[in-house]
Coordinates of C-alpha atoms and ligand atoms in Angstrom, one line a residue:
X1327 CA 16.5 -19.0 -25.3
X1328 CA 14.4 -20.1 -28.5
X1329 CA 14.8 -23.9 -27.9
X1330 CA 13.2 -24.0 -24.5
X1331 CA 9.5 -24.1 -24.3
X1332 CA 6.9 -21.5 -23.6
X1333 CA 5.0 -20.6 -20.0
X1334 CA 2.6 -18.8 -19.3
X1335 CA 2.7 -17.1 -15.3
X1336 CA -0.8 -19.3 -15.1
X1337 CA 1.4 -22.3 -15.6
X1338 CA 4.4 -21.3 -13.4
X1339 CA 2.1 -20.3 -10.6
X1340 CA 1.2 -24.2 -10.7
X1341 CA 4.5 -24.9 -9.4
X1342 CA 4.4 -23.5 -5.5
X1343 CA 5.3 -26.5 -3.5
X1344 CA 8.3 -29.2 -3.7
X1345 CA 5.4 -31.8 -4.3
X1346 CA 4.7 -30.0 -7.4
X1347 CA 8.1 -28.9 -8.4
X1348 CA 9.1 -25.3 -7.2
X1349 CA 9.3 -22.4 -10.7
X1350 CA 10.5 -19.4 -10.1
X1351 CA 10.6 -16.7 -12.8
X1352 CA 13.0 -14.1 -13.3
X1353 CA 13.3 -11.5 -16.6
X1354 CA 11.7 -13.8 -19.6
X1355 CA 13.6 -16.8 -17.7
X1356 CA 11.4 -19.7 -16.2
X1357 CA 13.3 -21.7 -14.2
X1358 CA 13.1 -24.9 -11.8
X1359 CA 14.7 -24.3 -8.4
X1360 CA 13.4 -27.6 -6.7
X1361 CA 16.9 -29.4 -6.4
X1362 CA 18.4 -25.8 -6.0
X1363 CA 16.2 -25.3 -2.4
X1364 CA 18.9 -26.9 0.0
X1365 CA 21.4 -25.4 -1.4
X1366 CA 20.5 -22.1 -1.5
X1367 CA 22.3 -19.9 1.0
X1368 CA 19.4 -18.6 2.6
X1369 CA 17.7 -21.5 2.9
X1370 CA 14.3 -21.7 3.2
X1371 CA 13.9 -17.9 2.6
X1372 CA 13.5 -18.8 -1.2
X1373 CA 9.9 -20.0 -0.9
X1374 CA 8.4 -16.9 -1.0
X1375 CA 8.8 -16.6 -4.7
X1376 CA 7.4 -19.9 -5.2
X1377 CA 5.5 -20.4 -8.2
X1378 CA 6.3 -16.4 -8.8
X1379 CA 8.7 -13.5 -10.2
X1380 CA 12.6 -13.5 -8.1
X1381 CA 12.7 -10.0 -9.0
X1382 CA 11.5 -7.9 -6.0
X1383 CA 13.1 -10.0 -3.2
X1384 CA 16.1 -9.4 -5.3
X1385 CA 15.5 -5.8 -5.2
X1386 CA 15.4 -6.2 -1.3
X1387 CA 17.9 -8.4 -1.1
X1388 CA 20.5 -6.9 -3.9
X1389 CA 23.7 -9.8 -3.0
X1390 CA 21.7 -11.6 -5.5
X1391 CA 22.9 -8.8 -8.3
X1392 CA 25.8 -10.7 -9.4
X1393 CA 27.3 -12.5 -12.2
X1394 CA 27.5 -16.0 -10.2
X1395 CA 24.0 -15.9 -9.3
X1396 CA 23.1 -15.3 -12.5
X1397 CA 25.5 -18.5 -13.8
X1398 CA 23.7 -20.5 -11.1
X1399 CA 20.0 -19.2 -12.4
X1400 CA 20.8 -20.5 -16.2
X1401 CA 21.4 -23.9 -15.3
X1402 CA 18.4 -24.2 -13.8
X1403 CA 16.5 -22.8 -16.7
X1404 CA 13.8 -24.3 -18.3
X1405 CA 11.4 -22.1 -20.2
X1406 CA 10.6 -18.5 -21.6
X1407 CA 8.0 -16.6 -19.8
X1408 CA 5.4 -16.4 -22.5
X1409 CA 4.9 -12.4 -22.9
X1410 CA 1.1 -12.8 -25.0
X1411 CA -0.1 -14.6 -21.7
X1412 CA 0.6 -12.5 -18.8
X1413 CA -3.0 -11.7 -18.5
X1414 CA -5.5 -14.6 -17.3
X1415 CA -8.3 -15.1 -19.9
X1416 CA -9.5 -17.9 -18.4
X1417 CA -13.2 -17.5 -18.3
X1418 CA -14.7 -14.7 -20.1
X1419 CA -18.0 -14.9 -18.2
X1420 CA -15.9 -13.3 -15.0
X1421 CA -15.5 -9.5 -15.0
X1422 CA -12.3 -10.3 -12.9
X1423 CA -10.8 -12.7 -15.5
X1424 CA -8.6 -10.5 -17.3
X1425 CA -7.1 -9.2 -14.1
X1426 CA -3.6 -9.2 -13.4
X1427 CA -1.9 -12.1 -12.3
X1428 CA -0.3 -11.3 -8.8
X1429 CA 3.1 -12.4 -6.9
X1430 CA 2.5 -15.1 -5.0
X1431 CA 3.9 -13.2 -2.0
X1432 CA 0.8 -10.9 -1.8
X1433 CA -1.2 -12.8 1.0
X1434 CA -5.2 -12.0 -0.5
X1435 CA -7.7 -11.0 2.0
X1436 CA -9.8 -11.2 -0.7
X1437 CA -9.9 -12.9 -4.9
X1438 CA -12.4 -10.9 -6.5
X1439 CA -12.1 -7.9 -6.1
X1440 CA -8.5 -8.4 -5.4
X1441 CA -7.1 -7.3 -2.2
X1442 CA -4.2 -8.5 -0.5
X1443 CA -0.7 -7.5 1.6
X1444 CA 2.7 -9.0 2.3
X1445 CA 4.2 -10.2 5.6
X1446 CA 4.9 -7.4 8.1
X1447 CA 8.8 -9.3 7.6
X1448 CA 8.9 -8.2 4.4
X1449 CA 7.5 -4.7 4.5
X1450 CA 10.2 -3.5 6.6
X1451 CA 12.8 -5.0 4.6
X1452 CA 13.0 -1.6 2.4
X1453 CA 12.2 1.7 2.8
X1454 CA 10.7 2.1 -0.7
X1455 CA 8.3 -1.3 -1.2
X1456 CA 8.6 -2.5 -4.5
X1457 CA 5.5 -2.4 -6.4
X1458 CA 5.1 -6.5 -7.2
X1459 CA 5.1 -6.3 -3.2
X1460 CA 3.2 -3.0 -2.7
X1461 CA -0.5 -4.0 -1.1
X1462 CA -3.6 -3.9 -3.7
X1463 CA -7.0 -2.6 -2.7
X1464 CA -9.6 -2.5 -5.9
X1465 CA -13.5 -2.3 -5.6
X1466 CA -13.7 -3.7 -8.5
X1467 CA -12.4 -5.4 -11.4
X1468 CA -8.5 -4.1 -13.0
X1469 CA -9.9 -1.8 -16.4
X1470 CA -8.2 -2.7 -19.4
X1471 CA -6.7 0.7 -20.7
X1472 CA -5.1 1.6 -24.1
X1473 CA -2.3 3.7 -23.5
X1474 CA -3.3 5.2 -26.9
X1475 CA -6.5 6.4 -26.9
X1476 CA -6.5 6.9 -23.0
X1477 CA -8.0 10.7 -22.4
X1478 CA -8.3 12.3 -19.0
X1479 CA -10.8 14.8 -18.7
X1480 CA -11.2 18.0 -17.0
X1481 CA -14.1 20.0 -16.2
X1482 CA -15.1 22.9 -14.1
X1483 CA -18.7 22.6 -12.4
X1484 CA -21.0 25.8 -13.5
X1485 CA -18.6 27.4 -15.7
X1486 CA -17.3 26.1 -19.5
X1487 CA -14.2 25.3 -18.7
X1488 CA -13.6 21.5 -20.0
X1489 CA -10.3 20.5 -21.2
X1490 CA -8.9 16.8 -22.3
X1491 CA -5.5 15.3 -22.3
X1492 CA -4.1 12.5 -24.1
X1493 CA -1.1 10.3 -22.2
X1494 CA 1.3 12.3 -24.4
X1495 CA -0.4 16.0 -23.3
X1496 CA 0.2 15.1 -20.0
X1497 CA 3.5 13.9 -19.9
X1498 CA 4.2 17.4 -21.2
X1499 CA 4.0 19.4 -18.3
X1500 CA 7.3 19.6 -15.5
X1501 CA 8.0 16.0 -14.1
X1502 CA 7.2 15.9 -10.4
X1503 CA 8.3 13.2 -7.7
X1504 CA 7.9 12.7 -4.7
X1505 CA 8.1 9.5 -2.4
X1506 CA 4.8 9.1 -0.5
X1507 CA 3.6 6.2 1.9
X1508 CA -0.1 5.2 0.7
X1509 CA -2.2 3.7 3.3
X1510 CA -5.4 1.7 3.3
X1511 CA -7.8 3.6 6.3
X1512 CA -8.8 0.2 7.3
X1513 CA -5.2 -1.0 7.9
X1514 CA -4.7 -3.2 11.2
X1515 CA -8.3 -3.6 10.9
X1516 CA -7.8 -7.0 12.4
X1517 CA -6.6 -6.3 15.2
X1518 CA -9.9 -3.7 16.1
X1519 CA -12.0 -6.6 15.2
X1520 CA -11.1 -8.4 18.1
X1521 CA -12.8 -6.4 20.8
X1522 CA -16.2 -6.3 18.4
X1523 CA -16.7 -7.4 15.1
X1524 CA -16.7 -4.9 11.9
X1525 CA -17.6 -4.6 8.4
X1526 CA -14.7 -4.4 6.0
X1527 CA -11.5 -6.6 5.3
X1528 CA -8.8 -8.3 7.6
X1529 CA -6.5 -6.4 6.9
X1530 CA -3.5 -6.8 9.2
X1531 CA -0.6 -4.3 9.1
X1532 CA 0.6 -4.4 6.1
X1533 CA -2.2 -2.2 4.0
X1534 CA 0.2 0.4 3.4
X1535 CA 3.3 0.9 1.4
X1536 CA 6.2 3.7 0.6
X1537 CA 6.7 4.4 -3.6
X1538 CA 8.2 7.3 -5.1
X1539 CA 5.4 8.7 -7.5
X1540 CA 6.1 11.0 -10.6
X1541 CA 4.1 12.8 -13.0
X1542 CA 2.3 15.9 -13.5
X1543 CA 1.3 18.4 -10.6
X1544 CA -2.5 18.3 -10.1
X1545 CA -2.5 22.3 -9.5
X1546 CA -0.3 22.6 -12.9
X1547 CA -3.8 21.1 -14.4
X1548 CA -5.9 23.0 -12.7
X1549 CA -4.1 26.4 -13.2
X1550 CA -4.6 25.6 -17.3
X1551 CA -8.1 25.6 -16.7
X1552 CA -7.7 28.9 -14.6
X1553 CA -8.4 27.3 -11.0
X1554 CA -5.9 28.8 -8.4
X1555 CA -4.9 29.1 -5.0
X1556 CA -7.7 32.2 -4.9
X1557 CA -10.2 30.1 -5.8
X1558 CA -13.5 30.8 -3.7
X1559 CA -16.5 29.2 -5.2
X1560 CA -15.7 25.7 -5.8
X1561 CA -14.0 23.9 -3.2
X1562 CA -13.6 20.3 -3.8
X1563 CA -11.9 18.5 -6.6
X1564 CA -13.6 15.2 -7.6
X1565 CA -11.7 12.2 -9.0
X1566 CA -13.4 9.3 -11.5
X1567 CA -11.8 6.0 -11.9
X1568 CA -12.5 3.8 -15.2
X1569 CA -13.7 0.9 -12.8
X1570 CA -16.9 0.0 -13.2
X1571 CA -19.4 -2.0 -11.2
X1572 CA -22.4 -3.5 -12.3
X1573 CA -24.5 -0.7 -12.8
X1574 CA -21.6 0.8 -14.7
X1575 CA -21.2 3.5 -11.6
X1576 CA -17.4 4.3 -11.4
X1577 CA -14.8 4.3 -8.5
X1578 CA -15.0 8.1 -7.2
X1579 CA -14.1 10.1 -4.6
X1580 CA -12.9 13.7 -3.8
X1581 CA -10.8 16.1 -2.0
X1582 CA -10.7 20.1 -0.6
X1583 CA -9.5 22.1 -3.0
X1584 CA -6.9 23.6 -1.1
X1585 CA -5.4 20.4 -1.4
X1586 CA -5.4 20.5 -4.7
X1587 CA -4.0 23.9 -5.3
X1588 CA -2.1 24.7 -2.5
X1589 CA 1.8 25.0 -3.3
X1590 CA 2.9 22.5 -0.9
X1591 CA -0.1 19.8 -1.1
X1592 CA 2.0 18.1 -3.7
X1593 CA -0.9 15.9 -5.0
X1594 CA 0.6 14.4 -8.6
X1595 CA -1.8 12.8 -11.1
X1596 CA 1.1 9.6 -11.5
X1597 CA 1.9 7.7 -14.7
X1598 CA 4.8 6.1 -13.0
X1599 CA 5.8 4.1 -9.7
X1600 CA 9.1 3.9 -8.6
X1601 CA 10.9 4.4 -11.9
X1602 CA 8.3 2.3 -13.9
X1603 CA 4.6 3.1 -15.5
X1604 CA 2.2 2.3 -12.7
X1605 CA 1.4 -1.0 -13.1
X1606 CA -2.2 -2.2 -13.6
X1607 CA -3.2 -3.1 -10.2
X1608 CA -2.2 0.5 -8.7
X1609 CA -3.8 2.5 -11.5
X1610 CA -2.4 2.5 -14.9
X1611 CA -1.7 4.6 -17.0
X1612 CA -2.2 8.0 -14.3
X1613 CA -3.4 7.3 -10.8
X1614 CA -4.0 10.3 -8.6
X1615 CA -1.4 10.7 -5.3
X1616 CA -2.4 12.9 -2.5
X1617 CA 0.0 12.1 -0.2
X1618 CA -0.6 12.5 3.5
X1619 CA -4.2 11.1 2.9
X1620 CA -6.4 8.3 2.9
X1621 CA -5.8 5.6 0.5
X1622 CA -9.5 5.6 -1.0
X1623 CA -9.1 9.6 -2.2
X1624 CA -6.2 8.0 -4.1
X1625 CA -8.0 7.3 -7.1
X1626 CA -6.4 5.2 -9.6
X1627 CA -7.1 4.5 -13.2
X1628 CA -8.1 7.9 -13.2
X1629 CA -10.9 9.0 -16.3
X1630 CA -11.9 12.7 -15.2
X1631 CA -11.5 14.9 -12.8
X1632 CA -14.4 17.6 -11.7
X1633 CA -13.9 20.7 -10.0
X1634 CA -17.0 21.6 -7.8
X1635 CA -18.9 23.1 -5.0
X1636 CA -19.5 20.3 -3.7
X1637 CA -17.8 17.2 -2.7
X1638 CA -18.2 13.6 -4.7
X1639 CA -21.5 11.8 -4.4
X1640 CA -20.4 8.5 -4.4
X1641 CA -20.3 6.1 -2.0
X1642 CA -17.1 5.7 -1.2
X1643 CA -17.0 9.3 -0.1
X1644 CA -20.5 9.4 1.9
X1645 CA -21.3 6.3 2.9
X1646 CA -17.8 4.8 3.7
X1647 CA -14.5 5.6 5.0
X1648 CA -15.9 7.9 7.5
X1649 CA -15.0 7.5 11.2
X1650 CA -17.7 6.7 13.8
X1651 CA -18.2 6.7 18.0
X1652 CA -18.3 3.4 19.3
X1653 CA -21.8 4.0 20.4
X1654 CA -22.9 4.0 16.6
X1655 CA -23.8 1.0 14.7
X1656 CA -25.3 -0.1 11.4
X1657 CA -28.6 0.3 13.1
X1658 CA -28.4 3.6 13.6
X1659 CA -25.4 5.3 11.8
X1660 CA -26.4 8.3 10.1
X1661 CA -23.4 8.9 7.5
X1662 CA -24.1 12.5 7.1
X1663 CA -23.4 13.2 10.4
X1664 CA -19.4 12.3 9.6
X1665 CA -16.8 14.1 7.9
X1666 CA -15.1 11.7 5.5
X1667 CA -11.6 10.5 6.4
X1668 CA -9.1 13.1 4.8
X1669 CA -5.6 12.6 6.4
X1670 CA -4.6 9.9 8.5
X1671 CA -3.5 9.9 12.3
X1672 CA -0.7 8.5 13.5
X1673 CA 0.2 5.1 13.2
X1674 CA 3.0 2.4 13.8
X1675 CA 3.5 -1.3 13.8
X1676 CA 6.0 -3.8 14.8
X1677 CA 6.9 -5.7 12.0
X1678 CA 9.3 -8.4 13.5
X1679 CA 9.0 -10.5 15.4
X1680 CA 6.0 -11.5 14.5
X1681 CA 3.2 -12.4 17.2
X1682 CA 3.5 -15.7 18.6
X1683 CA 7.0 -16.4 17.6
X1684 CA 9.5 -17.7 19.7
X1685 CA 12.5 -15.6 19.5
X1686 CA 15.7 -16.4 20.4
X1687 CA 17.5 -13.9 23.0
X1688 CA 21.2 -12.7 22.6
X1689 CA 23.1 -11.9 25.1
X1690 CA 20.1 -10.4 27.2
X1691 CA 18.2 -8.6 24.3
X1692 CA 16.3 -8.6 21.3
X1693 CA 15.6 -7.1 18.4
X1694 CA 12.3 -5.1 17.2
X1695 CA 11.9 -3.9 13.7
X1696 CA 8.8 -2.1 12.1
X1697 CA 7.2 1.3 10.2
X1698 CA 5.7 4.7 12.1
X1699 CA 4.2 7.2 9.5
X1700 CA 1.5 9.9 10.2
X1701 CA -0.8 11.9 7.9
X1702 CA -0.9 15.4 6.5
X1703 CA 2.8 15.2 6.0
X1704 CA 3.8 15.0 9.6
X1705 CA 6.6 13.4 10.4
X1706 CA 7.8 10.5 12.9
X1707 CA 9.8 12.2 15.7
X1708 CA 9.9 8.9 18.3
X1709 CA 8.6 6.1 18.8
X1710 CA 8.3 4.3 21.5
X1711 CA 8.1 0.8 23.1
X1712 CA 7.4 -1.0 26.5
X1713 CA 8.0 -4.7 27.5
X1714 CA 5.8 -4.1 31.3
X1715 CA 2.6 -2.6 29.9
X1716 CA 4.2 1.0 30.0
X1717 CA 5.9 1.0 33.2
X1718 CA 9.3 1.7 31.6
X1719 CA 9.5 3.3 27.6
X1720 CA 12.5 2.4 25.3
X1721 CA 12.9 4.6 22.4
X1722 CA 13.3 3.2 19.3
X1723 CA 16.1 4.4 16.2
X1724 CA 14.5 6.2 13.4
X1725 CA 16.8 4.3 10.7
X1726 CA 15.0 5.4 7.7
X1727 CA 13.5 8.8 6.8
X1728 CA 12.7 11.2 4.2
X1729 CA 14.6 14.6 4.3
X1730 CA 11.5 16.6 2.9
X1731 CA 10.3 18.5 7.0
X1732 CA 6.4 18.7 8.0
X1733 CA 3.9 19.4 5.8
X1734 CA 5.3 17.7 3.3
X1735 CA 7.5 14.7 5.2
X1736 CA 5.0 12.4 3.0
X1737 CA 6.8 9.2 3.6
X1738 CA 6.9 7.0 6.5
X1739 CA 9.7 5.7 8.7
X1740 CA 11.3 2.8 9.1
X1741 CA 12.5 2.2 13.1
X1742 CA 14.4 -0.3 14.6
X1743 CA 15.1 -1.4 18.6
X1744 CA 17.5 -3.5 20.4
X1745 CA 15.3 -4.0 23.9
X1746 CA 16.5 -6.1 27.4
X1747 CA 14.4 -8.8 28.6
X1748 CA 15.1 -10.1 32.0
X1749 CA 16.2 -13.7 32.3
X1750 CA 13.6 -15.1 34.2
X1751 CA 11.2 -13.9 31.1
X1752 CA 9.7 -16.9 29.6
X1753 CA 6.8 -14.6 27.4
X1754 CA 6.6 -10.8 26.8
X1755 CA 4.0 -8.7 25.2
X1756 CA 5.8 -5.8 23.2
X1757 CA 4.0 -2.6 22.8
X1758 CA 4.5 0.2 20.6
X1759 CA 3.5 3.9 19.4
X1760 CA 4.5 6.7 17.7
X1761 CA 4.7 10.3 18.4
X1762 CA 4.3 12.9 15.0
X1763 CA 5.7 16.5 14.8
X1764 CA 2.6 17.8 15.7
X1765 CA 3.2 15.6 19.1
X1766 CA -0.1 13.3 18.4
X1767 CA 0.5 10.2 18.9
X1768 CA -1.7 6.8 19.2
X1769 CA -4.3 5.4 21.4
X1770 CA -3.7 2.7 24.0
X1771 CA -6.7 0.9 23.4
X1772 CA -9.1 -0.2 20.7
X1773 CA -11.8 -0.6 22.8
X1774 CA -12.2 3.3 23.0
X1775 CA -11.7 3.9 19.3
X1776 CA -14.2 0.8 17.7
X1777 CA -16.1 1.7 15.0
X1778 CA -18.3 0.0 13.0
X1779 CA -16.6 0.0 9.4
X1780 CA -13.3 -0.8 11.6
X1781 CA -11.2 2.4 9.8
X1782 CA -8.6 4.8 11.9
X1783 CA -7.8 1.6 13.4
X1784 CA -4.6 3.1 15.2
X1785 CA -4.4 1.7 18.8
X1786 CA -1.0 1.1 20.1
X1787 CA 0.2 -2.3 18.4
X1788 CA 0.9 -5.4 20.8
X1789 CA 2.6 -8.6 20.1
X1790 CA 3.5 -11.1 22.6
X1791 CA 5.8 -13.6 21.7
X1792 CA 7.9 -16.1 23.2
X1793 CA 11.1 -15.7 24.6
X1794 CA 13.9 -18.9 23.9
X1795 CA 16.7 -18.5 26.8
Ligands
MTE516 N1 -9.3 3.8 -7.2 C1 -10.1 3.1 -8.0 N2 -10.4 3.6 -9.2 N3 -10.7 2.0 -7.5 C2 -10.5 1.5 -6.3 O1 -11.1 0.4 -5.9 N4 -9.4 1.8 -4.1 C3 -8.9 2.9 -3.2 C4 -7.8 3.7 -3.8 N5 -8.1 4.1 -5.2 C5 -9.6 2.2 -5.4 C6 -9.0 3.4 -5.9 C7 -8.4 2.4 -1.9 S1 -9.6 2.2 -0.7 C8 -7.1 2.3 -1.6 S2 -6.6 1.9 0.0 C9 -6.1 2.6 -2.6 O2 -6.6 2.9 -3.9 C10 -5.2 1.4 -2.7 O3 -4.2 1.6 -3.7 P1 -3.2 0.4 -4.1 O4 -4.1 -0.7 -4.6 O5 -2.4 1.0 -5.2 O6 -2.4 0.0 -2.9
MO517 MO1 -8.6 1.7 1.3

């Protein structure tokens, strides 16, 4: 629409509020949907795209894929999305400033670096999150790569054995996918901060997210470079990303190799995320997916890779994102003394309702909705909830599952419950855990797993909410 004026996503994300006009965007489309609010069908709903992109609640919600919606939409228009301004240059001072602007949806724990999650609501909405949606965790400021003269490099500690690849060299090897749920360690940090406080972010329970990945095979790399399965001397493979920080040290961390290698480790260096090149807050152009594993060994914008004897220096991998007794404190935490977090336990969450609501009963019940998913490519084989602090179980429906069986069930499960309350009910505390094909399953209590950096943060998950009947 060339007679309509130009705006940039700066601009629309102005427009959040009915007091300053609510813009929405959609394609190349801006459009006002203030007067459109009341009478859109599900109400109130439409606010989460305030001042933001339509497109992945429409993903979620797909009744919106029709030709009368879109009729609707084009009335409403009032601008082109101006393409040459997607990226913020505000101030040039501010390593952050050319980062990526963000959906509004994307709650931020934190601005700079940029770290932020959805609404528990949303996240089990869709078995596959969509990536506007899909929780960001950088270190540091979003690199700017060219697709074009981007070159991953590969080398082999001790032995000269160094081999580069261009975008194009890469996407020449067999396409792999596979759909893997990435998790933050530190997710549901919140709620361990409540029995001490921790060093870290808030992050609640939504630092985790389900994407199919594709691109090349990590041990398809490797085997050019003549590392195998029988590999014996060298037995970790380090990952470099291209963000720097201000002593222009980059974003490392590594894995075993047997990881790497093995035939059913499945780790993919990724160019795209479900369907589409990854964007630029979860790594582009290749981010590395090691499914089953801790988010920070996931590097993204990844510039070399290292094969070694030992495992990566860097901080991320020594002197974080290890696991600690509650006994041990800054004061006197020795990091060495801690392996660093490789796969995840078991973990699950109740994602509606949400705690404090008031729900409304029907009929003697209601209704539970949330996510279970384990490391190490176990799968979810129950999960289980109590209303009376344990003293009776109600097992929940696994609705949503990957075929793929344990050690490579990489993706997590969606779960849902119908429970009965007893009339007289005016409050209820809802508890929940999951059980994995290896039959581990959660801790009751955070008070026995506290740790200082607030990681492994797996306790069973309570919400107590109100009951309206
Ligand atoms: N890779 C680089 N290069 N820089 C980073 O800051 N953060 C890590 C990991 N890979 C990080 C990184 C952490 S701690 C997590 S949890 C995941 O990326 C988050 O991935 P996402 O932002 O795509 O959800
Ligand atoms: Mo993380």
């Amino acid at each position: 629409r060339p007679d309509l004026p130009s705006y940039s996503m700066k601009e629309v994300s102005k427009h959040g509020t009915k007091e300053n006009q609510v813009w929405v965007v959609y394609r190349e489309g801006v459009y006002d949907i203030t007067d459109f609010i009341e009478q859109h069908p599900g109400g109130e709903q439409i606010m989460i795209a305030a001042g933001s992109s339509v497109e992945p609640f429409w993903v979620l919600y797909g009744i919106h894929v029709n030709d009368h919606v879109f009729e609707v939409l084009e009335t409403l228009r009032i601008g082109n999305l101006s393409k040459s301004d997607i990226v913020n240059v505000a101030d040039v001072g501010d390593p952050y400033a050319k980062d990526p602007i963000r959906h509004s949806a994307l709650k931020p724990a934190n601005m700079k670096p940029f770290n932020a999650e959805i609404s528990p609501a949303l996240l089990c909405e869709s078995f596959i999150t969509p990536n506007e949606l899909f929780y960001v965790r950088n270190h540091l400021p979003v690199p700017e790569i060219n697709p074009h003269s981007y070159e991953l490099e590969l080398e082999v500690e001790g032995i000269d054995r160094t081999a580069v690849f261009s975008l194009d060299d890469l996407k020449k090897f067999p396409k792999a996918t596979i759909t893997a749920t990435l998790m933050c360690a530190g997710n549901r940090r919140a709620e361990m901060k409540k029995v001490k406080t921790v060093k870290g972010l808030d992050w609640g329970p939504c630092a985790i997210g389900n994407a199919t990945w594709s691109g090349v095979r990590l041990r398809d790399l490797l085997k050019q470079v003549g590392v195998t399965e029988d590999e014996e001397i060298l037995k970790h493979v380090h990952f470099e990303g291209l963000d720097l920080d201000v002593t222009a040290t980059q974003y490392a961390a590594s894995i075993p190799i047997w990881k790497a290698v093995d035939r059913r480790g499945d780790v993919i260096l990724a160019y795209e995320m479900n369907g589409v090149p990854i964007p630029p807050d979860h790594g582009y152009p290749i981010r590395v997916v090691v499914p089953g594993v801790a988010g920070a060994r996931n590097v993204k914008w990844l510039g070399k890779i290292v094969v070694s004897e030992k495992e990566s220096t860097s901080h991320w991998q020594q002197n974080d994102y290890k696991g600690f007794s509650p006994s041990i404190d800054y004061d006197n935490v020795d990091f060495s003394k801690a392996p660093s977090i490789q796969e995840l336990p078991v973990i699950s969450a109740i994602c509606k309702p949400l705690e404090g609501e008031v729900v409304k009963v029907e009929n003697g019940y209601i209704n539970l909705k949330g996510y279970a998913w384990s490391g190490g490519g176990q799968q979810i084989i129950r999960v289980d909830l109590t209303l009376d602090e344990g003293k009776t179980w109600h097992i929940a429906s696994l609705d949503a599952q990957d075929t793929a069986l344990p050690p490579q069930h990489w993706a997590w499960t969606l779960w849902s419950a119908k429970l009965p309350v007893a009339p007289e009910f005016k409050e209820v505390e809802i508890w929940c855990k999951a059980v994995d094909s290896c039959y581990n399953t959660q801790p009751e209590r955070f008070e026995n797993i506290w740790n200082f950096r607030g990681v492994l943060s797996n306790a069973y998950h309570r919400v107590k909410i109100k009951l309206n009947q």
